[in-house]
Amino acid sequence: DHALYVKIETDAGISGWGEGDHFNTKITSRIIHEIFKPQLIGQDPFNTNYIWNTAFFEGFEGGSNGFVPGSLGGVDNALW
């Protein structure tokens, strides 16, 4: 298995790293880029509860277990 690391950078140059689900990194990466990335742009990175809830329910059709929360875990860790 391979690790999938998520890097989030703010427009102020602050960055954070998180580790996402490593089961299938191609799917995890695609979920992050296509579902979560558009929701993160323009958000306050310190508003983690709002971001998590918004992102989770945006990806909810993909299921409440498996790839969606595994991908969101990497994003959430990077924000913290």
mmCIF file with all atom_site columns, N, CA and C in Angstrom:
data_model
loop_
_atom_site.group_PDB
_atom_site.id
_atom_site.type_symbol
_atom_site.label_atom_id
_atom_site.label_alt_id
_atom_site.label_comp_id
_atom_site.label_asym_id
_atom_site.label_entity_id
_atom_site.label_seq_id
_atom_site.pdbx_PDB_ins_code
_atom_site.Cartn_x
_atom_site.Cartn_y
_atom_site.Cartn_z
_atom_site.occupancy
_atom_site.B_iso_or_equiv
_atom_site.pdbx_formal_charge
_atom_site.auth_seq_id
_atom_site.auth_comp_id
_atom_site.auth_asym_id
_atom_site.auth_atom_id
_atom_site.pdbx_PDB_model_num
ATOM 1   N N  . ASP A 1 1  ? 0.829   -1.196 0.000  1.00 0.00 ? 1  ASP A N  1
ATOM 2   C CA . ASP A 1 1  ? 0.000   0.000  0.000  1.00 0.00 ? 1  ASP A CA 1
ATOM 3   C C  . ASP A 1 1  ? 0.868   1.253  0.000  1.00 0.00 ? 1  ASP A C  1
ATOM 4   N N  . HIS A 1 2  ? 0.298   2.313  -0.498 1.00 0.00 ? 2  HIS A N  1
ATOM 5   C CA . HIS A 1 2  ? 1.005   3.586  -0.554 1.00 0.00 ? 2  HIS A CA 1
ATOM 6   C C  . HIS A 1 2  ? 0.282   4.599  0.305  1.00 0.00 ? 2  HIS A C  1
ATOM 7   N N  . ALA A 1 3  ? 1.031   5.515  0.856  1.00 0.00 ? 3  ALA A N  1
ATOM 8   C CA . ALA A 1 3  ? 0.431   6.591  1.642  1.00 0.00 ? 3  ALA A CA 1
ATOM 9   C C  . ALA A 1 3  ? -0.055  7.682  0.696  1.00 0.00 ? 3  ALA A C  1
ATOM 10  N N  . LEU A 1 4  ? -1.090  8.378  1.118  1.00 0.00 ? 4  LEU A N  1
ATOM 11  C CA . LEU A 1 4  ? -1.575  9.524  0.371  1.00 0.00 ? 4  LEU A CA 1
ATOM 12  C C  . LEU A 1 4  ? -1.535  10.720 1.317  1.00 0.00 ? 4  LEU A C  1
ATOM 13  N N  . TYR A 1 5  ? -0.720  11.696 0.982  1.00 0.00 ? 5  TYR A N  1
ATOM 14  C CA . TYR A 1 5  ? -0.595  12.887 1.812  1.00 0.00 ? 5  TYR A CA 1
ATOM 15  C C  . TYR A 1 5  ? -1.328  14.042 1.149  1.00 0.00 ? 5  TYR A C  1
ATOM 16  N N  . VAL A 1 6  ? -2.015  14.802 1.974  1.00 0.00 ? 6  VAL A N  1
ATOM 17  C CA . VAL A 1 6  ? -2.780  15.955 1.521  1.00 0.00 ? 6  VAL A CA 1
ATOM 18  C C  . VAL A 1 6  ? -2.065  17.199 2.011  1.00 0.00 ? 6  VAL A C  1
ATOM 19  N N  . LYS A 1 7  ? -1.784  18.110 1.095  1.00 0.00 ? 7  LYS A N  1
ATOM 20  C CA . LYS A 1 7  ? -1.192  19.393 1.477  1.00 0.00 ? 7  LYS A CA 1
ATOM 21  C C  . LYS A 1 7  ? -2.191  20.484 1.152  1.00 0.00 ? 7  LYS A C  1
ATOM 22  N N  . ILE A 1 8  ? -2.482  21.293 2.149  1.00 0.00 ? 8  ILE A N  1
ATOM 23  C CA . ILE A 1 8  ? -3.370  22.439 1.961  1.00 0.00 ? 8  ILE A CA 1
ATOM 24  C C  . ILE A 1 8  ? -2.559  23.695 2.214  1.00 0.00 ? 8  ILE A C  1
ATOM 25  N N  . GLU A 1 9  ? -2.613  24.614 1.268  1.00 0.00 ? 9  GLU A N  1
ATOM 26  C CA . GLU A 1 9  ? -1.909  25.888 1.394  1.00 0.00 ? 9  GLU A CA 1
ATOM 27  C C  . GLU A 1 9  ? -2.916  27.025 1.366  1.00 0.00 ? 9  GLU A C  1
ATOM 28  N N  . THR A 1 10 ? -2.704  28.000 2.248  1.00 0.00 ? 10 THR A N  1
ATOM 29  C CA . THR A 1 10 ? -3.569  29.178 2.260  1.00 0.00 ? 10 THR A CA 1
ATOM 30  C C  . THR A 1 10 ? -2.968  30.257 1.369  1.00 0.00 ? 10 THR A C  1
ATOM 31  N N  . ASP A 1 11 ? -3.762  31.273 1.078  1.00 0.00 ? 11 ASP A N  1
ATOM 32  C CA . ASP A 1 11 ? -3.254  32.389 0.286  1.00 0.00 ? 11 ASP A CA 1
ATOM 33  C C  . ASP A 1 11 ? -2.254  33.221 1.075  1.00 0.00 ? 11 ASP A C  1
ATOM 34  N N  . ALA A 1 12 ? -2.139  32.973 2.397  1.00 0.00 ? 12 ALA A N  1
ATOM 35  C CA . ALA A 1 12 ? -1.159  33.662 3.234  1.00 0.00 ? 12 ALA A CA 1
ATOM 36  C C  . ALA A 1 12 ? 0.149   32.875 3.325  1.00 0.00 ? 12 ALA A C  1
ATOM 37  N N  . GLY A 1 13 ? 0.225   31.747 2.614  1.00 0.00 ? 13 GLY A N  1
ATOM 38  C CA . GLY A 1 13 ? 1.448   30.955 2.597  1.00 0.00 ? 13 GLY A CA 1
ATOM 39  C C  . GLY A 1 13 ? 1.559   29.940 3.723  1.00 0.00 ? 13 GLY A C  1
ATOM 40  N N  . ILE A 1 14 ? 0.518   29.774 4.507  1.00 0.00 ? 14 ILE A N  1
ATOM 41  C CA . ILE A 1 14 ? 0.514   28.781 5.583  1.00 0.00 ? 14 ILE A CA 1
ATOM 42  C C  . ILE A 1 14 ? 0.059   27.454 4.988  1.00 0.00 ? 14 ILE A C  1
ATOM 43  N N  . SER A 1 15 ? 0.724   26.370 5.380  1.00 0.00 ? 15 SER A N  1
ATOM 44  C CA . SER A 1 15 ? 0.343   25.071 4.850  1.00 0.00 ? 15 SER A CA 1
ATOM 45  C C  . SER A 1 15 ? 0.235   24.037 5.959  1.00 0.00 ? 15 SER A C  1
ATOM 46  N N  . GLY A 1 16 ? -0.513  22.999 5.663  1.00 0.00 ? 16 GLY A N  1
ATOM 47  C CA . GLY A 1 16 ? -0.655  21.883 6.584  1.00 0.00 ? 16 GLY A CA 1
ATOM 48  C C  . GLY A 1 16 ? -0.689  20.587 5.808  1.00 0.00 ? 16 GLY A C  1
ATOM 49  N N  . TRP A 1 17 ? -0.302  19.508 6.466  1.00 0.00 ? 17 TRP A N  1
ATOM 50  C CA . TRP A 1 17 ? -0.260  18.187 5.847  1.00 0.00 ? 17 TRP A CA 1
ATOM 51  C C  . TRP A 1 17 ? -1.151  17.220 6.604  1.00 0.00 ? 17 TRP A C  1
ATOM 52  N N  . GLY A 1 18 ? -1.802  16.334 5.890  1.00 0.00 ? 18 GLY A N  1
ATOM 53  C CA . GLY A 1 18 ? -2.597  15.283 6.493  1.00 0.00 ? 18 GLY A CA 1
ATOM 54  C C  . GLY A 1 18 ? -2.435  14.002 5.691  1.00 0.00 ? 18 GLY A C  1
ATOM 55  N N  . GLU A 1 19 ? -2.781  12.888 6.315  1.00 0.00 ? 19 GLU A N  1
ATOM 56  C CA . GLU A 1 19 ? -2.695  11.606 5.618  1.00 0.00 ? 19 GLU A CA 1
ATOM 57  C C  . GLU A 1 19 ? -4.090  11.083 5.357  1.00 0.00 ? 19 GLU A C  1
ATOM 58  N N  . GLY A 1 20 ? -4.380  10.816 4.099  1.00 0.00 ? 20 GLY A N  1
ATOM 59  C CA . GLY A 1 20 ? -5.680  10.284 3.717  1.00 0.00 ? 20 GLY A CA 1
ATOM 60  C C  . GLY A 1 20 ? -5.650  8.771  3.641  1.00 0.00 ? 20 GLY A C  1
ATOM 61  N N  . ASP A 1 21 ? -6.789  8.194  3.334  1.00 0.00 ? 21 ASP A N  1
ATOM 62  C CA . ASP A 1 21 ? -6.913  6.748  3.204  1.00 0.00 ? 21 ASP A CA 1
ATOM 63  C C  . ASP A 1 21 ? -5.931  6.240  2.147  1.00 0.00 ? 21 ASP A C  1
ATOM 64  N N  . HIS A 1 22 ? -5.230  5.200  2.446  1.00 0.00 ? 22 HIS A N  1
ATOM 65  C CA . HIS A 1 22 ? -4.216  4.687  1.531  1.00 0.00 ? 22 HIS A CA 1
ATOM 66  C C  . HIS A 1 22 ? -4.666  3.431  0.780  1.00 0.00 ? 22 HIS A C  1
ATOM 67  N N  . PHE A 1 23 ? -5.927  3.035  0.928  1.00 0.00 ? 23 PHE A N  1
ATOM 68  C CA . PHE A 1 23 ? -6.400  1.803  0.299  1.00 0.00 ? 23 PHE A CA 1
ATOM 69  C C  . PHE A 1 23 ? -6.343  1.902  -1.229 1.00 0.00 ? 23 PHE A C  1
ATOM 70  N N  . ASN A 1 24 ? -6.842  2.970  -1.785 1.00 0.00 ? 24 ASN A N  1
ATOM 71  C CA . ASN A 1 24 ? -6.770  3.207  -3.229 1.00 0.00 ? 24 ASN A CA 1
ATOM 72  C C  . ASN A 1 24 ? -6.497  4.690  -3.424 1.00 0.00 ? 24 ASN A C  1
ATOM 73  N N  . THR A 1 25 ? -5.239  5.039  -3.534 1.00 0.00 ? 25 THR A N  1
ATOM 74  C CA . THR A 1 25 ? -4.849  6.448  -3.548 1.00 0.00 ? 25 THR A CA 1
ATOM 75  C C  . THR A 1 25 ? -5.380  7.210  -4.760 1.00 0.00 ? 25 THR A C  1
ATOM 76  N N  . LYS A 1 26 ? -5.592  6.529  -5.875 1.00 0.00 ? 26 LYS A N  1
ATOM 77  C CA . LYS A 1 26 ? -6.126  7.225  -7.057 1.00 0.00 ? 26 LYS A CA 1
ATOM 78  C C  . LYS A 1 26 ? -7.555  7.704  -6.813 1.00 0.00 ? 26 LYS A C  1
ATOM 79  N N  . ILE A 1 27 ? -8.369  6.856  -6.219 1.00 0.00 ? 27 ILE A N  1
ATOM 80  C CA . ILE A 1 27 ? -9.750  7.246  -5.916 1.00 0.00 ? 27 ILE A CA 1
ATOM 81  C C  . ILE A 1 27 ? -9.775  8.321  -4.846 1.00 0.00 ? 27 ILE A C  1
ATOM 82  N N  . THR A 1 28 ? -8.977  8.140  -3.802 1.00 0.00 ? 28 THR A N  1
ATOM 83  C CA . THR A 1 28 ? -8.922  9.115  -2.709 1.00 0.00 ? 28 THR A CA 1
ATOM 84  C C  . THR A 1 28 ? -8.495  10.476 -3.237 1.00 0.00 ? 28 THR A C  1
ATOM 85  N N  . SER A 1 29 ? -7.476  10.501 -4.062 1.00 0.00 ? 29 SER A N  1
ATOM 86  C CA . SER A 1 29 ? -6.998  11.758 -4.639 1.00 0.00 ? 29 SER A CA 1
ATOM 87  C C  . SER A 1 29 ? -8.072  12.426 -5.490 1.00 0.00 ? 29 SER A C  1
ATOM 88  N N  . ARG A 1 30 ? -8.773  11.632 -6.260 1.00 0.00 ? 30 ARG A N  1
ATOM 89  C CA . ARG A 1 30 ? -9.829  12.190 -7.130 1.00 0.00 ? 30 ARG A CA 1
ATOM 90  C C  . ARG A 1 30 ? -10.965 12.787 -6.300 1.00 0.00 ? 30 ARG A C  1
ATOM 91  N N  . ILE A 1 31 ? -11.351 12.122 -5.225 1.00 0.00 ? 31 ILE A N  1
ATOM 92  C CA . ILE A 1 31 ? -12.398 12.646 -4.346 1.00 0.00 ? 31 ILE A CA 1
ATOM 93  C C  . ILE A 1 31 ? -11.960 13.976 -3.744 1.00 0.00 ? 31 ILE A C  1
ATOM 94  N N  . ILE A 1 32 ? -10.723 14.035 -3.300 1.00 0.00 ? 32 ILE A N  1
ATOM 95  C CA . ILE A 1 32 ? -10.211 15.270 -2.706 1.00 0.00 ? 32 ILE A CA 1
ATOM 96  C C  . ILE A 1 32 ? -10.225 16.402 -3.725 1.00 0.00 ? 32 ILE A C  1
ATOM 97  N N  . HIS A 1 33 ? -9.736  16.135 -4.930 1.00 0.00 ? 33 HIS A N  1
ATOM 98  C CA . HIS A 1 33 ? -9.648  17.189 -5.942 1.00 0.00 ? 33 HIS A CA 1
ATOM 99  C C  . HIS A 1 33 ? -11.002 17.594 -6.525 1.00 0.00 ? 33 HIS A C  1
ATOM 100 N N  . GLU A 1 34 ? -11.887 16.631 -6.720 1.00 0.00 ? 34 GLU A N  1
ATOM 101 C CA . GLU A 1 34 ? -13.146 16.944 -7.402 1.00 0.00 ? 34 GLU A CA 1
ATOM 102 C C  . GLU A 1 34 ? -14.282 17.322 -6.456 1.00 0.00 ? 34 GLU A C  1
ATOM 103 N N  . ILE A 1 35 ? -14.283 16.791 -5.248 1.00 0.00 ? 35 ILE A N  1
ATOM 104 C CA . ILE A 1 35 ? -15.374 17.089 -4.317 1.00 0.00 ? 35 ILE A CA 1
ATOM 105 C C  . ILE A 1 35 ? -14.965 18.120 -3.271 1.00 0.00 ? 35 ILE A C  1
ATOM 106 N N  . PHE A 1 36 ? -13.818 17.898 -2.637 1.00 0.00 ? 36 PHE A N  1
ATOM 107 C CA . PHE A 1 36 ? -13.462 18.737 -1.488 1.00 0.00 ? 36 PHE A CA 1
ATOM 108 C C  . PHE A 1 36 ? -12.709 20.018 -1.853 1.00 0.00 ? 36 PHE A C  1
ATOM 109 N N  . LYS A 1 37 ? -11.818 19.961 -2.811 1.00 0.00 ? 37 LYS A N  1
ATOM 110 C CA . LYS A 1 37 ? -11.022 21.146 -3.168 1.00 0.00 ? 37 LYS A CA 1
ATOM 111 C C  . LYS A 1 37 ? -11.894 22.354 -3.520 1.00 0.00 ? 37 LYS A C  1
ATOM 112 N N  . PRO A 1 38 ? -12.919 22.187 -4.375 1.00 0.00 ? 38 PRO A N  1
ATOM 113 C CA . PRO A 1 38 ? -13.748 23.355 -4.704 1.00 0.00 ? 38 PRO A CA 1
ATOM 114 C C  . PRO A 1 38 ? -14.433 23.969 -3.475 1.00 0.00 ? 38 PRO A C  1
ATOM 115 N N  . GLN A 1 39 ? -14.733 23.142 -2.479 1.00 0.00 ? 39 GLN A N  1
ATOM 116 C CA . GLN A 1 39 ? -15.382 23.650 -1.269 1.00 0.00 ? 39 GLN A CA 1
ATOM 117 C C  . GLN A 1 39 ? -14.413 24.383 -0.359 1.00 0.00 ? 39 GLN A C  1
ATOM 118 N N  . LEU A 1 40 ? -13.141 24.065 -0.441 1.00 0.00 ? 40 LEU A N  1
ATOM 119 C CA . LEU A 1 40 ? -12.146 24.671 0.442  1.00 0.00 ? 40 LEU A CA 1
ATOM 120 C C  . LEU A 1 40 ? -11.705 26.058 -0.011 1.00 0.00 ? 40 LEU A C  1
ATOM 121 N N  . ILE A 1 41 ? -11.719 26.277 -1.303 1.00 0.00 ? 41 ILE A N  1
ATOM 122 C CA . ILE A 1 41 ? -11.230 27.551 -1.834 1.00 0.00 ? 41 ILE A CA 1
ATOM 123 C C  . ILE A 1 41 ? -12.090 28.691 -1.306 1.00 0.00 ? 41 ILE A C  1
ATOM 124 N N  . GLY A 1 42 ? -11.433 29.665 -0.714 1.00 0.00 ? 42 GLY A N  1
ATOM 125 C CA . GLY A 1 42 ? -12.113 30.838 -0.174 1.00 0.00 ? 42 GLY A CA 1
ATOM 126 C C  . GLY A 1 42 ? -12.590 30.691 1.270  1.00 0.00 ? 42 GLY A C  1
ATOM 127 N N  . GLN A 1 43 ? -12.416 29.503 1.860  1.00 0.00 ? 43 GLN A N  1
ATOM 128 C CA . GLN A 1 43 ? -12.859 29.276 3.241  1.00 0.00 ? 43 GLN A CA 1
ATOM 129 C C  . GLN A 1 43 ? -11.771 29.663 4.239  1.00 0.00 ? 43 GLN A C  1
ATOM 130 N N  . ASP A 1 44 ? -12.182 29.985 5.437  1.00 0.00 ? 44 ASP A N  1
ATOM 131 C CA . ASP A 1 44 ? -11.253 30.220 6.539  1.00 0.00 ? 44 ASP A CA 1
ATOM 132 C C  . ASP A 1 44 ? -10.752 28.850 7.004  1.00 0.00 ? 44 ASP A C  1
ATOM 133 N N  . PRO A 1 45 ? -9.453  28.542 6.871  1.00 0.00 ? 45 PRO A N  1
ATOM 134 C CA . PRO A 1 45 ? -8.962  27.210 7.218  1.00 0.00 ? 45 PRO A CA 1
ATOM 135 C C  . PRO A 1 45 ? -9.082  26.878 8.706  1.00 0.00 ? 45 PRO A C  1
ATOM 136 N N  . PHE A 1 46 ? -9.328  27.880 9.530  1.00 0.00 ? 46 PHE A N  1
ATOM 137 C CA . PHE A 1 46 ? -9.490  27.634 10.961 1.00 0.00 ? 46 PHE A CA 1
ATOM 138 C C  . PHE A 1 46 ? -10.929 27.280 11.326 1.00 0.00 ? 46 PHE A C  1
ATOM 139 N N  . ASN A 1 47 ? -11.825 27.381 10.378 1.00 0.00 ? 47 ASN A N  1
ATOM 140 C CA . ASN A 1 47 ? -13.229 27.043 10.604 1.00 0.00 ? 47 ASN A CA 1
ATOM 141 C C  . ASN A 1 47 ? -13.434 25.556 10.279 1.00 0.00 ? 47 ASN A C  1
ATOM 142 N N  . THR A 1 48 ? -12.698 24.712 10.990 1.00 0.00 ? 48 THR A N  1
ATOM 143 C CA . THR A 1 48 ? -12.627 23.294 10.651 1.00 0.00 ? 48 THR A CA 1
ATOM 144 C C  . THR A 1 48 ? -13.955 22.559 10.803 1.00 0.00 ? 48 THR A C  1
ATOM 145 N N  . ASN A 1 49 ? -14.749 22.886 11.813 1.00 0.00 ? 49 ASN A N  1
ATOM 146 C CA . ASN A 1 49 ? -16.038 22.202 11.984 1.00 0.00 ? 49 ASN A CA 1
ATOM 147 C C  . ASN A 1 49 ? -16.969 22.465 10.803 1.00 0.00 ? 49 ASN A C  1
ATOM 148 N N  . TYR A 1 50 ? -17.047 23.716 10.393 1.00 0.00 ? 50 TYR A N  1
ATOM 149 C CA . TYR A 1 50 ? -17.884 24.073 9.252  1.00 0.00 ? 50 TYR A CA 1
ATOM 150 C C  . TYR A 1 50 ? -17.402 23.364 7.982  1.00 0.00 ? 50 TYR A C  1
ATOM 151 N N  . ILE A 1 51 ? -16.109 23.402 7.749  1.00 0.00 ? 51 ILE A N  1
ATOM 152 C CA . ILE A 1 51 ? -15.546 22.782 6.549  1.00 0.00 ? 51 ILE A CA 1
ATOM 153 C C  . ILE A 1 51 ? -15.810 21.279 6.556  1.00 0.00 ? 51 ILE A C  1
ATOM 154 N N  . TRP A 1 52 ? -15.580 20.631 7.688  1.00 0.00 ? 52 TRP A N  1
ATOM 155 C CA . TRP A 1 52 ? -15.795 19.183 7.765  1.00 0.00 ? 52 TRP A CA 1
ATOM 156 C C  . TRP A 1 52 ? -17.245 18.839 7.470  1.00 0.00 ? 52 TRP A C  1
ATOM 157 N N  . ASN A 1 53 ? -18.177 19.525 8.127  1.00 0.00 ? 53 ASN A N  1
ATOM 158 C CA . ASN A 1 53 ? -19.598 19.225 7.927  1.00 0.00 ? 53 ASN A CA 1
ATOM 159 C C  . ASN A 1 53 ? -20.038 19.488 6.498  1.00 0.00 ? 53 ASN A C  1
ATOM 160 N N  . THR A 1 54 ? -19.626 20.597 5.940  1.00 0.00 ? 54 THR A N  1
ATOM 161 C CA . THR A 1 54 ? -19.983 20.927 4.563  1.00 0.00 ? 54 THR A CA 1
ATOM 162 C C  . THR A 1 54 ? -19.419 19.893 3.600  1.00 0.00 ? 54 THR A C  1
ATOM 163 N N  . ALA A 1 55 ? -18.157 19.556 3.776  1.00 0.00 ? 55 ALA A N  1
ATOM 164 C CA . ALA A 1 55 ? -17.510 18.596 2.881  1.00 0.00 ? 55 ALA A CA 1
ATOM 165 C C  . ALA A 1 55 ? -18.115 17.203 3.033  1.00 0.00 ? 55 ALA A C  1
ATOM 166 N N  . PHE A 1 56 ? -18.357 16.779 4.259  1.00 0.00 ? 56 PHE A N  1
ATOM 167 C CA . PHE A 1 56 ? -18.905 15.444 4.483  1.00 0.00 ? 56 PHE A CA 1
ATOM 168 C C  . PHE A 1 56 ? -20.262 15.297 3.813  1.00 0.00 ? 56 PHE A C  1
ATOM 169 N N  . PHE A 1 57 ? -21.126 16.280 3.992  1.00 0.00 ? 57 PHE A N  1
ATOM 170 C CA . PHE A 1 57 ? -22.461 16.159 3.420  1.00 0.00 ? 57 PHE A CA 1
ATOM 171 C C  . PHE A 1 57 ? -22.474 16.390 1.914  1.00 0.00 ? 57 PHE A C  1
ATOM 172 N N  . GLU A 1 58 ? -21.478 17.080 1.384  1.00 0.00 ? 58 GLU A N  1
ATOM 173 C CA . GLU A 1 58 ? -21.359 17.213 -0.070 1.00 0.00 ? 58 GLU A CA 1
ATOM 174 C C  . GLU A 1 58 ? -21.001 15.855 -0.681 1.00 0.00 ? 58 GLU A C  1
ATOM 175 N N  . GLY A 1 59 ? -20.169 15.108 0.005  1.00 0.00 ? 59 GLY A N  1
ATOM 176 C CA . GLY A 1 59 ? -19.752 13.806 -0.496 1.00 0.00 ? 59 GLY A CA 1
ATOM 177 C C  . GLY A 1 59 ? -20.602 12.657 0.010  1.00 0.00 ? 59 GLY A C  1
ATOM 178 N N  . PHE A 1 60 ? -21.685 12.970 0.724  1.00 0.00 ? 60 PHE A N  1
ATOM 179 C CA . PHE A 1 60 ? -22.491 11.943 1.382  1.00 0.00 ? 60 PHE A CA 1
ATOM 180 C C  . PHE A 1 60 ? -23.069 10.915 0.418  1.00 0.00 ? 60 PHE A C  1
ATOM 181 N N  . GLU A 1 61 ? -23.372 11.328 -0.799 1.00 0.00 ? 61 GLU A N  1
ATOM 182 C CA . GLU A 1 61 ? -23.912 10.376 -1.773 1.00 0.00 ? 61 GLU A CA 1
ATOM 183 C C  . GLU A 1 61 ? -22.919 9.270  -2.083 1.00 0.00 ? 61 GLU A C  1
ATOM 184 N N  . GLY A 1 62 ? -21.647 9.540  -1.815 1.00 0.00 ? 62 GLY A N  1
ATOM 185 C CA . GLY A 1 62 ? -20.616 8.525  -2.009 1.00 0.00 ? 62 GLY A CA 1
ATOM 186 C C  . GLY A 1 62 ? -20.556 7.535  -0.866 1.00 0.00 ? 62 GLY A C  1
ATOM 187 N N  . GLY A 1 63 ? -21.337 7.783  0.179  1.00 0.00 ? 63 GLY A N  1
ATOM 188 C CA . GLY A 1 63 ? -21.381 6.875  1.318  1.00 0.00 ? 63 GLY A CA 1
ATOM 189 C C  . GLY A 1 63 ? -20.790 7.489  2.567  1.00 0.00 ? 63 GLY A C  1
ATOM 190 N N  . SER A 1 64 ? -21.236 6.990  3.697  1.00 0.00 ? 64 SER A N  1
ATOM 191 C CA . SER A 1 64 ? -20.748 7.526  4.970  1.00 0.00 ? 64 SER A CA 1
ATOM 192 C C  . SER A 1 64 ? -19.593 6.701  5.524  1.00 0.00 ? 64 SER A C  1
ATOM 193 N N  . ASN A 1 65 ? -19.124 5.735  4.751  1.00 0.00 ? 65 ASN A N  1
ATOM 194 C CA . ASN A 1 65 ? -17.918 5.004  5.127  1.00 0.00 ? 65 ASN A CA 1
ATOM 195 C C  . ASN A 1 65 ? -17.122 4.723  3.864  1.00 0.00 ? 65 ASN A C  1
ATOM 196 N N  . GLY A 1 66 ? -15.896 4.326  4.013  1.00 0.00 ? 66 GLY A N  1
ATOM 197 C CA . GLY A 1 66 ? -15.071 4.028  2.850  1.00 0.00 ? 66 GLY A CA 1
ATOM 198 C C  . GLY A 1 66 ? -14.272 5.213  2.358  1.00 0.00 ? 66 GLY A C  1
ATOM 199 N N  . PHE A 1 67 ? -14.316 5.429  1.046  1.00 0.00 ? 67 PHE A N  1
ATOM 200 C CA . PHE A 1 67 ? -13.437 6.410  0.423  1.00 0.00 ? 67 PHE A CA 1
ATOM 201 C C  . PHE A 1 67 ? -13.727 7.857  0.807  1.00 0.00 ? 67 PHE A C  1
ATOM 202 N N  . VAL A 1 68 ? -14.987 8.232  0.938  1.00 0.00 ? 68 VAL A N  1
ATOM 203 C CA . VAL A 1 68 ? -15.315 9.633  1.220  1.00 0.00 ? 68 VAL A CA 1
ATOM 204 C C  . VAL A 1 68 ? -14.768 10.062 2.584  1.00 0.00 ? 68 VAL A C  1
ATOM 205 N N  . PRO A 1 69 ? -15.089 9.392  3.690  1.00 0.00 ? 69 PRO A N  1
ATOM 206 C CA . PRO A 1 69 ? -14.515 9.823  4.963  1.00 0.00 ? 69 PRO A CA 1
ATOM 207 C C  . PRO A 1 69 ? -13.006 9.597  5.035  1.00 0.00 ? 69 PRO A C  1
ATOM 208 N N  . GLY A 1 70 ? -12.499 8.587  4.329  1.00 0.00 ? 70 GLY A N  1
ATOM 209 C CA . GLY A 1 70 ? -11.054 8.379  4.302  1.00 0.00 ? 70 GLY A CA 1
ATOM 210 C C  . GLY A 1 70 ? -10.333 9.517  3.608  1.00 0.00 ? 70 GLY A C  1
ATOM 211 N N  . SER A 1 71 ? -10.967 10.079 2.604  1.00 0.00 ? 71 SER A N  1
ATOM 212 C CA . SER A 1 71 ? -10.409 11.236 1.903  1.00 0.00 ? 71 SER A CA 1
ATOM 213 C C  . SER A 1 71 ? -10.545 12.489 2.746  1.00 0.00 ? 71 SER A C  1
ATOM 214 N N  . LEU A 1 72 ? -11.703 12.656 3.351  1.00 0.00 ? 72 LEU A N  1
ATOM 215 C CA . LEU A 1 72 ? -11.947 13.833 4.189  1.00 0.00 ? 72 LEU A CA 1
ATOM 216 C C  . LEU A 1 72 ? -11.019 13.832 5.405  1.00 0.00 ? 72 LEU A C  1
ATOM 217 N N  . GLY A 1 73 ? -10.659 12.661 5.897  1.00 0.00 ? 73 GLY A N  1
ATOM 218 C CA . GLY A 1 73 ? -9.729  12.580 7.026  1.00 0.00 ? 73 GLY A CA 1
ATOM 219 C C  . GLY A 1 73 ? -8.405  13.252 6.701  1.00 0.00 ? 73 GLY A C  1
ATOM 220 N N  . GLY A 1 74 ? -7.898  13.049 5.497  1.00 0.00 ? 74 GLY A N  1
ATOM 221 C CA . GLY A 1 74 ? -6.651  13.699 5.098  1.00 0.00 ? 74 GLY A CA 1
ATOM 222 C C  . GLY A 1 74 ? -6.783  15.204 5.028  1.00 0.00 ? 74 GLY A C  1
ATOM 223 N N  . VAL A 1 75 ? -7.908  15.670 4.511  1.00 0.00 ? 75 VAL A N  1
ATOM 224 C CA . VAL A 1 75 ? -8.165  17.116 4.441  1.00 0.00 ? 75 VAL A CA 1
ATOM 225 C C  . VAL A 1 75 ? -8.279  17.692 5.841  1.00 0.00 ? 75 VAL A C  1
ATOM 226 N N  . ASP A 1 76 ? -9.036  17.044 6.679  1.00 0.00 ? 76 ASP A N  1
ATOM 227 C CA . ASP A 1 76 ? -9.236  17.521 8.051  1.00 0.00 ? 76 ASP A CA 1
ATOM 228 C C  . ASP A 1 76 ? -7.918  17.570 8.824  1.00 0.00 ? 76 ASP A C  1
ATOM 229 N N  . ASN A 1 77 ? -7.109  16.532 8.693  1.00 0.00 ? 77 ASN A N  1
ATOM 230 C CA . ASN A 1 77 ? -5.818  16.532 9.372  1.00 0.00 ? 77 ASN A CA 1
ATOM 231 C C  . ASN A 1 77 ? -4.927  17.670 8.884  1.00 0.00 ? 77 ASN A C  1
ATOM 232 N N  . ALA A 1 78 ? -4.948  17.931 7.591  1.00 0.00 ? 78 ALA A N  1
ATOM 233 C CA . ALA A 1 78 ? -4.129  19.015 7.040  1.00 0.00 ? 78 ALA A CA 1
ATOM 234 C C  . ALA A 1 78 ? -4.577  20.375 7.557  1.00 0.00 ? 78 ALA A C  1
ATOM 235 N N  . LEU A 1 79 ? -5.881  20.533 7.777  1.00 0.00 ? 79 LEU A N  1
ATOM 236 C CA . LEU A 1 79 ? -6.387  21.816 8.304  1.00 0.00 ? 79 LEU A CA 1
ATOM 237 C C  . LEU A 1 79 ? -5.982  22.031 9.758  1.00 0.00 ? 79 LEU A C  1
ATOM 238 N N  . TRP A 1 80 ? -5.935  20.954 10.515 1.00 0.00 ? 80 TRP A N  1
ATOM 239 C CA . TRP A 1 80 ? -5.543  21.081 11.931 1.00 0.00 ? 80 TRP A CA 1
ATOM 240 C C  . TRP A 1 80 ? -4.063  21.343 12.042 1.00 0.00 ? 80 TRP A C  1
#
